[in-house]
Amino acid sequence: MERLRQTPSQTVGPFFAYSLTAVQYGYPYDSIASNMLIGPDTPGERIFITGRILDGQGQLVPDAVVEFWQADSAGNYRTEPINPDRTDNEFIGFGRVGTGTQPGAVFRFETIKPGQTEPNSAPHINIILLMRGSLRALYTRLYFSDETTANEQDPLLNALPPDRRGTLIARSVKSAVGPGYHLEIHLQGEQETAFFDV
């Protein structure tokens, strides 16, 4: 009797990206999540975050899906569904964008700076990456370069070797549109970003 061979593994994308990040493919319908994690009047310090994803050869990844999940300015994660009749001050807390939506494969989110979620934790944003060439989603975090004291106390950041902590810290950037941060995410190589098993 002949045995069937194991089905080969497949990467997580980019097939899914056509519906998850419709904008980057020019489709005329909206994605269910966007790069806006806040409403026009959401309380907190408004910031923007940009970044790029680079592969092991230092080449930009132009078709990745980047998801952000964060707490509000008081350190609370959203636990209720989004109200379809949402108000201008509503905090969404979750966003998704493709790296093909901006020139230079840059991703960009508009949000507020998150608060402390638990004792000794530094303000941070959880990041999930989905892309071709990866057999599973990748999980990492973004910390802020101007939160030095809080970063020094953060238990997760301090669980990393000292030479790897900097891979999670977004540098502050100045812009005409307000305060922002930039993070380079390296998938492999000497500057490889710290990823977590979740």
PDB file of C-alpha atoms in Angstrom:
ATOM      1  CA  MET A   1       0.000   0.000   0.000  1.00  0.00           C
ATOM      2  CA  GLU A   2       1.370   3.404  -0.958  1.00  0.00           C
ATOM      3  CA  ARG A   3       1.558   6.020   1.781  1.00  0.00           C
ATOM      4  CA  LEU A   4       0.617   9.629   1.151  1.00  0.00           C
ATOM      5  CA  ARG A   5       3.396  12.129   1.627  1.00  0.00           C
ATOM      6  CA  GLN A   6       3.179  14.944   4.130  1.00  0.00           C
ATOM      7  CA  THR A   7       1.690  18.153   2.742  1.00  0.00           C
ATOM      8  CA  PRO A   8       4.492  20.701   2.268  1.00  0.00           C
ATOM      9  CA  SER A   9       4.594  23.698   4.563  1.00  0.00           C
ATOM     10  CA  GLN A  10       3.440  27.016   3.183  1.00  0.00           C
ATOM     11  CA  THR A  11       4.309  30.527   4.204  1.00  0.00           C
ATOM     12  CA  VAL A  12       1.678  32.813   5.740  1.00  0.00           C
ATOM     13  CA  GLY A  13       1.526  35.158   2.786  1.00  0.00           C
ATOM     14  CA  PRO A  14       1.126  37.282   0.842  1.00  0.00           C
ATOM     15  CA  PHE A  15      -2.169  35.672  -0.299  1.00  0.00           C
ATOM     16  CA  PHE A  16      -4.095  36.866   2.780  1.00  0.00           C
ATOM     17  CA  ALA A  17      -2.908  40.453   2.342  1.00  0.00           C
ATOM     18  CA  TYR A  18      -5.344  41.184  -0.494  1.00  0.00           C
ATOM     19  CA  SER A  19      -8.237  41.249   1.987  1.00  0.00           C
ATOM     20  CA  LEU A  20      -6.392  42.282   5.159  1.00  0.00           C
ATOM     21  CA  THR A  21      -4.694  45.295   3.582  1.00  0.00           C
ATOM     22  CA  ALA A  22      -6.859  46.068   0.560  1.00  0.00           C
ATOM     23  CA  VAL A  23      -5.539  49.625   0.203  1.00  0.00           C
ATOM     24  CA  GLN A  24      -1.992  48.607  -0.721  1.00  0.00           C
ATOM     25  CA  TYR A  25      -3.342  46.547  -3.635  1.00  0.00           C
ATOM     26  CA  GLY A  26      -5.611  49.301  -4.951  1.00  0.00           C
ATOM     27  CA  TYR A  27      -8.892  47.535  -4.195  1.00  0.00           C
ATOM     28  CA  PRO A  28     -11.905  49.862  -3.976  1.00  0.00           C
ATOM     29  CA  TYR A  29     -13.118  48.573  -0.605  1.00  0.00           C
ATOM     30  CA  ASP A  30     -12.000  49.410   2.906  1.00  0.00           C
ATOM     31  CA  SER A  31     -10.029  47.127   5.181  1.00  0.00           C
ATOM     32  CA  ILE A  32     -11.689  46.237   8.496  1.00  0.00           C
ATOM     33  CA  ALA A  33      -8.700  47.750  10.313  1.00  0.00           C
ATOM     34  CA  SER A  34      -6.547  50.705   9.348  1.00  0.00           C
ATOM     35  CA  ASN A  35      -3.477  52.621  10.507  1.00  0.00           C
ATOM     36  CA  MET A  36      -5.631  54.869  12.741  1.00  0.00           C
ATOM     37  CA  LEU A  37      -5.816  53.521  16.304  1.00  0.00           C
ATOM     38  CA  ILE A  38      -7.652  56.566  17.656  1.00  0.00           C
ATOM     39  CA  GLY A  39     -10.541  58.904  17.002  1.00  0.00           C
ATOM     40  CA  PRO A  40     -10.080  62.643  16.388  1.00  0.00           C
ATOM     41  CA  ASP A  41     -10.569  63.506  20.076  1.00  0.00           C
ATOM     42  CA  THR A  42      -9.105  60.458  21.830  1.00  0.00           C
ATOM     43  CA  PRO A  43      -7.437  61.609  25.075  1.00  0.00           C
ATOM     44  CA  GLY A  44      -3.650  61.296  25.244  1.00  0.00           C
ATOM     45  CA  GLU A  45      -0.458  62.449  23.559  1.00  0.00           C
ATOM     46  CA  ARG A  46      -0.974  62.087  19.805  1.00  0.00           C
ATOM     47  CA  ILE A  47       1.972  60.503  17.989  1.00  0.00           C
ATOM     48  CA  PHE A  48       2.757  58.849  14.695  1.00  0.00           C
ATOM     49  CA  ILE A  49       4.927  55.781  14.256  1.00  0.00           C
ATOM     50  CA  THR A  50       6.797  54.838  11.115  1.00  0.00           C
ATOM     51  CA  GLY A  51       8.991  51.881  10.359  1.00  0.00           C
ATOM     52  CA  ARG A  52      10.419  49.548   7.783  1.00  0.00           C
ATOM     53  CA  ILE A  53      10.860  45.779   7.628  1.00  0.00           C
ATOM     54  CA  LEU A  54      14.156  44.497   6.249  1.00  0.00           C
ATOM     55  CA  ASP A  55      15.042  40.917   5.329  1.00  0.00           C
ATOM     56  CA  GLY A  56      18.304  39.107   6.045  1.00  0.00           C
ATOM     57  CA  GLN A  57      20.044  40.818   3.112  1.00  0.00           C
ATOM     58  CA  GLY A  58      18.925  44.275   4.218  1.00  0.00           C
ATOM     59  CA  GLN A  59      16.307  44.496   1.446  1.00  0.00           C
ATOM     60  CA  LEU A  60      12.943  46.124   2.157  1.00  0.00           C
ATOM     61  CA  VAL A  61       9.921  43.813   2.441  1.00  0.00           C
ATOM     62  CA  PRO A  62       7.244  45.587   0.349  1.00  0.00           C
ATOM     63  CA  ASP A  63       4.243  43.325   0.993  1.00  0.00           C
ATOM     64  CA  ALA A  64       4.193  42.543   4.712  1.00  0.00           C
ATOM     65  CA  VAL A  65       1.192  43.063   6.970  1.00  0.00           C
ATOM     66  CA  VAL A  66       1.939  44.970  10.197  1.00  0.00           C
ATOM     67  CA  GLU A  67      -0.509  44.898  13.109  1.00  0.00           C
ATOM     68  CA  PHE A  68      -0.350  47.120  16.206  1.00  0.00           C
ATOM     69  CA  TRP A  69      -2.145  46.397  19.479  1.00  0.00           C
ATOM     70  CA  GLN A  70      -1.754  48.782  22.403  1.00  0.00           C
ATOM     71  CA  ALA A  71      -3.180  50.186  25.613  1.00  0.00           C
ATOM     72  CA  ASP A  72      -4.745  53.639  25.885  1.00  0.00           C
ATOM     73  CA  SER A  73      -3.108  56.558  27.693  1.00  0.00           C
ATOM     74  CA  ALA A  74      -4.331  55.189  31.053  1.00  0.00           C
ATOM     75  CA  GLY A  75      -2.746  51.776  30.393  1.00  0.00           C
ATOM     76  CA  ASN A  76      -5.977  49.921  29.557  1.00  0.00           C
ATOM     77  CA  TYR A  77      -6.417  47.607  26.582  1.00  0.00           C
ATOM     78  CA  ARG A  78      -9.695  47.772  24.732  1.00  0.00           C
ATOM     79  CA  THR A  79     -11.853  44.761  25.641  1.00  0.00           C
ATOM     80  CA  GLU A  80     -15.196  45.731  24.088  1.00  0.00           C
ATOM     81  CA  PRO A  81     -16.137  45.557  20.387  1.00  0.00           C
ATOM     82  CA  ILE A  82     -15.869  48.796  18.453  1.00  0.00           C
ATOM     83  CA  ASN A  83     -19.153  50.691  18.447  1.00  0.00           C
ATOM     84  CA  PRO A  84     -20.413  51.207  14.872  1.00  0.00           C
ATOM     85  CA  ASP A  85     -21.710  54.605  16.043  1.00  0.00           C
ATOM     86  CA  ARG A  86     -18.325  55.424  17.548  1.00  0.00           C
ATOM     87  CA  THR A  87     -17.667  58.840  19.006  1.00  0.00           C
ATOM     88  CA  ASP A  88     -14.764  61.122  18.114  1.00  0.00           C
ATOM     89  CA  ASN A  89     -12.968  60.366  21.371  1.00  0.00           C
ATOM     90  CA  GLU A  90     -13.110  56.574  20.923  1.00  0.00           C
ATOM     91  CA  PHE A  91      -9.891  54.628  21.408  1.00  0.00           C
ATOM     92  CA  ILE A  92      -9.610  51.727  18.951  1.00  0.00           C
ATOM     93  CA  GLY A  93      -6.296  50.263  20.119  1.00  0.00           C
ATOM     94  CA  PHE A  94      -5.760  47.939  17.155  1.00  0.00           C
ATOM     95  CA  GLY A  95      -4.531  48.753  13.667  1.00  0.00           C
ATOM     96  CA  ARG A  96      -3.284  47.066  10.534  1.00  0.00           C
ATOM     97  CA  VAL A  97      -1.442  48.330   7.487  1.00  0.00           C
ATOM     98  CA  GLY A  98       0.585  46.909   4.617  1.00  0.00           C
ATOM     99  CA  THR A  99       4.152  47.966   3.899  1.00  0.00           C
ATOM    100  CA  GLY A 100       3.124  48.634   0.293  1.00  0.00           C
ATOM    101  CA  THR A 101       0.917  51.616   1.157  1.00  0.00           C
ATOM    102  CA  GLN A 102       3.688  54.242   1.485  1.00  0.00           C
ATOM    103  CA  PRO A 103       6.684  55.024  -0.743  1.00  0.00           C
ATOM    104  CA  GLY A 104       9.834  53.165   0.303  1.00  0.00           C
ATOM    105  CA  ALA A 105       7.830  50.321   1.929  1.00  0.00           C
ATOM    106  CA  VAL A 106       7.379  52.418   5.077  1.00  0.00           C
ATOM    107  CA  PHE A 107       4.515  51.581   7.424  1.00  0.00           C
ATOM    108  CA  ARG A 108       2.839  54.417   9.332  1.00  0.00           C
ATOM    109  CA  PHE A 109       0.379  54.436  12.245  1.00  0.00           C
ATOM    110  CA  GLU A 110      -1.370  57.328  13.982  1.00  0.00           C
ATOM    111  CA  THR A 111      -2.110  56.758  17.641  1.00  0.00           C
ATOM    112  CA  ILE A 112      -1.529  58.016  21.180  1.00  0.00           C
ATOM    113  CA  LYS A 113       1.340  57.162  23.476  1.00  0.00           C
ATOM    114  CA  PRO A 114       0.225  54.200  25.610  1.00  0.00           C
ATOM    115  CA  GLY A 115       0.228  54.281  29.388  1.00  0.00           C
ATOM    116  CA  GLN A 116       1.764  51.835  31.822  1.00  0.00           C
ATOM    117  CA  THR A 117      -0.177  48.544  31.674  1.00  0.00           C
ATOM    118  CA  GLU A 118       1.176  47.024  34.918  1.00  0.00           C
ATOM    119  CA  PRO A 119       3.684  47.922  37.642  1.00  0.00           C
ATOM    120  CA  ASN A 120       7.212  48.471  36.264  1.00  0.00           C
ATOM    121  CA  SER A 121       6.141  48.019  32.650  1.00  0.00           C
ATOM    122  CA  ALA A 122       7.290  50.684  30.227  1.00  0.00           C
ATOM    123  CA  PRO A 123       4.912  52.151  27.637  1.00  0.00           C
ATOM    124  CA  HIS A 124       4.973  49.818  24.648  1.00  0.00           C
ATOM    125  CA  ILE A 125       3.087  48.656  21.565  1.00  0.00           C
ATOM    126  CA  ASN A 126       2.687  44.998  20.610  1.00  0.00           C
ATOM    127  CA  ILE A 127       3.516  44.229  16.973  1.00  0.00           C
ATOM    128  CA  ILE A 128       2.495  41.241  14.847  1.00  0.00           C
ATOM    129  CA  LEU A 129       4.078  40.687  11.416  1.00  0.00           C
ATOM    130  CA  LEU A 130       2.752  38.466   8.628  1.00  0.00           C
ATOM    131  CA  MET A 131       4.683  38.044   5.377  1.00  0.00           C
ATOM    132  CA  ARG A 132       5.887  35.753   2.651  1.00  0.00           C
ATOM    133  CA  GLY A 133       8.803  33.546   3.601  1.00  0.00           C
ATOM    134  CA  SER A 134       7.598  33.147   7.191  1.00  0.00           C
ATOM    135  CA  LEU A 135       5.834  29.966   8.284  1.00  0.00           C
ATOM    136  CA  ARG A 136       4.119  31.757  11.177  1.00  0.00           C
ATOM    137  CA  ALA A 137       3.286  35.191  12.492  1.00  0.00           C
ATOM    138  CA  LEU A 138       6.149  37.032  14.208  1.00  0.00           C
ATOM    139  CA  TYR A 139       5.583  38.836  17.525  1.00  0.00           C
ATOM    140  CA  THR A 140       7.641  41.700  18.881  1.00  0.00           C
ATOM    141  CA  ARG A 141       7.262  44.994  20.752  1.00  0.00           C
ATOM    142  CA  LEU A 142       8.021  48.655  20.293  1.00  0.00           C
ATOM    143  CA  TYR A 143       9.372  50.705  23.205  1.00  0.00           C
ATOM    144  CA  PHE A 144      10.053  54.461  23.179  1.00  0.00           C
ATOM    145  CA  SER A 145      13.537  55.991  23.250  1.00  0.00           C
ATOM    146  CA  ASP A 146      12.420  58.885  25.483  1.00  0.00           C
ATOM    147  CA  GLU A 147      11.174  56.516  28.221  1.00  0.00           C
ATOM    148  CA  THR A 148      14.671  55.621  29.464  1.00  0.00           C
ATOM    149  CA  THR A 149      13.796  55.240  33.163  1.00  0.00           C
ATOM    150  CA  ALA A 150      10.687  53.147  32.463  1.00  0.00           C
ATOM    151  CA  ASN A 151      12.577  51.014  29.921  1.00  0.00           C
ATOM    152  CA  GLU A 152      15.252  50.228  32.517  1.00  0.00           C
ATOM    153  CA  GLN A 153      12.568  48.774  34.812  1.00  0.00           C
ATOM    154  CA  ASP A 154      10.505  46.857  32.232  1.00  0.00           C
ATOM    155  CA  PRO A 155      10.659  43.103  33.043  1.00  0.00           C
ATOM    156  CA  LEU A 156      10.265  41.866  29.452  1.00  0.00           C
ATOM    157  CA  LEU A 157      12.832  44.273  28.045  1.00  0.00           C
ATOM    158  CA  ASN A 158      15.254  43.348  30.821  1.00  0.00           C
ATOM    159  CA  ALA A 159      14.782  39.627  30.139  1.00  0.00           C
ATOM    160  CA  LEU A 160      16.630  40.192  26.847  1.00  0.00           C
ATOM    161  CA  PRO A 161      20.426  40.248  26.581  1.00  0.00           C
ATOM    162  CA  PRO A 162      21.636  43.882  26.818  1.00  0.00           C
ATOM    163  CA  ASP A 163      22.845  43.920  23.198  1.00  0.00           C
ATOM    164  CA  ARG A 164      19.360  42.924  21.921  1.00  0.00           C
ATOM    165  CA  ARG A 165      17.251  45.454  23.831  1.00  0.00           C
ATOM    166  CA  GLY A 166      17.953  48.268  21.396  1.00  0.00           C
ATOM    167  CA  THR A 167      16.264  46.327  18.571  1.00  0.00           C
ATOM    168  CA  LEU A 168      12.899  47.085  20.210  1.00  0.00           C
ATOM    169  CA  ILE A 169      13.408  50.776  20.932  1.00  0.00           C
ATOM    170  CA  ALA A 170      11.921  53.258  18.463  1.00  0.00           C
ATOM    171  CA  ARG A 171      13.856  56.483  18.116  1.00  0.00           C
ATOM    172  CA  SER A 172      12.133  59.814  18.509  1.00  0.00           C
ATOM    173  CA  VAL A 173      11.719  61.875  15.325  1.00  0.00           C
ATOM    174  CA  LYS A 174      10.572  65.450  14.860  1.00  0.00           C
ATOM    175  CA  SER A 175       8.055  66.384  12.212  1.00  0.00           C
ATOM    176  CA  ALA A 176       5.839  69.288  11.196  1.00  0.00           C
ATOM    177  CA  VAL A 177       2.814  67.106  11.990  1.00  0.00           C
ATOM    178  CA  GLY A 178       3.888  66.403  15.572  1.00  0.00           C
ATOM    179  CA  PRO A 179       5.980  64.005  17.652  1.00  0.00           C
ATOM    180  CA  GLY A 180       6.801  60.653  16.154  1.00  0.00           C
ATOM    181  CA  TYR A 181       8.918  57.533  16.435  1.00  0.00           C
ATOM    182  CA  HIS A 182      10.666  55.296  13.924  1.00  0.00           C
ATOM    183  CA  LEU A 183      11.518  51.592  14.238  1.00  0.00           C
ATOM    184  CA  GLU A 184      13.531  49.423  11.843  1.00  0.00           C
ATOM    185  CA  ILE A 185      12.542  45.751  12.086  1.00  0.00           C
ATOM    186  CA  HIS A 186      15.267  43.350  10.900  1.00  0.00           C
ATOM    187  CA  LEU A 187      14.118  39.793  10.223  1.00  0.00           C
ATOM    188  CA  GLN A 188      17.637  38.290  10.305  1.00  0.00           C
ATOM    189  CA  GLY A 189      21.283  39.262  10.523  1.00  0.00           C
ATOM    190  CA  GLU A 190      23.466  41.090  13.032  1.00  0.00           C
ATOM    191  CA  GLN A 191      20.733  43.601  13.863  1.00  0.00           C
ATOM    192  CA  GLU A 192      17.933  41.029  14.031  1.00  0.00           C
ATOM    193  CA  THR A 193      14.936  42.287  16.001  1.00  0.00           C
ATOM    194  CA  ALA A 194      14.046  40.329  19.150  1.00  0.00           C
ATOM    195  CA  PHE A 195      10.948  38.213  18.455  1.00  0.00           C
ATOM    196  CA  PHE A 196       8.898  36.381  21.084  1.00  0.00           C
ATOM    197  CA  ASP A 197       7.182  32.985  21.275  1.00  0.00           C
ATOM    198  CA  VAL A 198       3.547  33.705  22.059  1.00  0.00           C
TER     199      VAL A 198
END
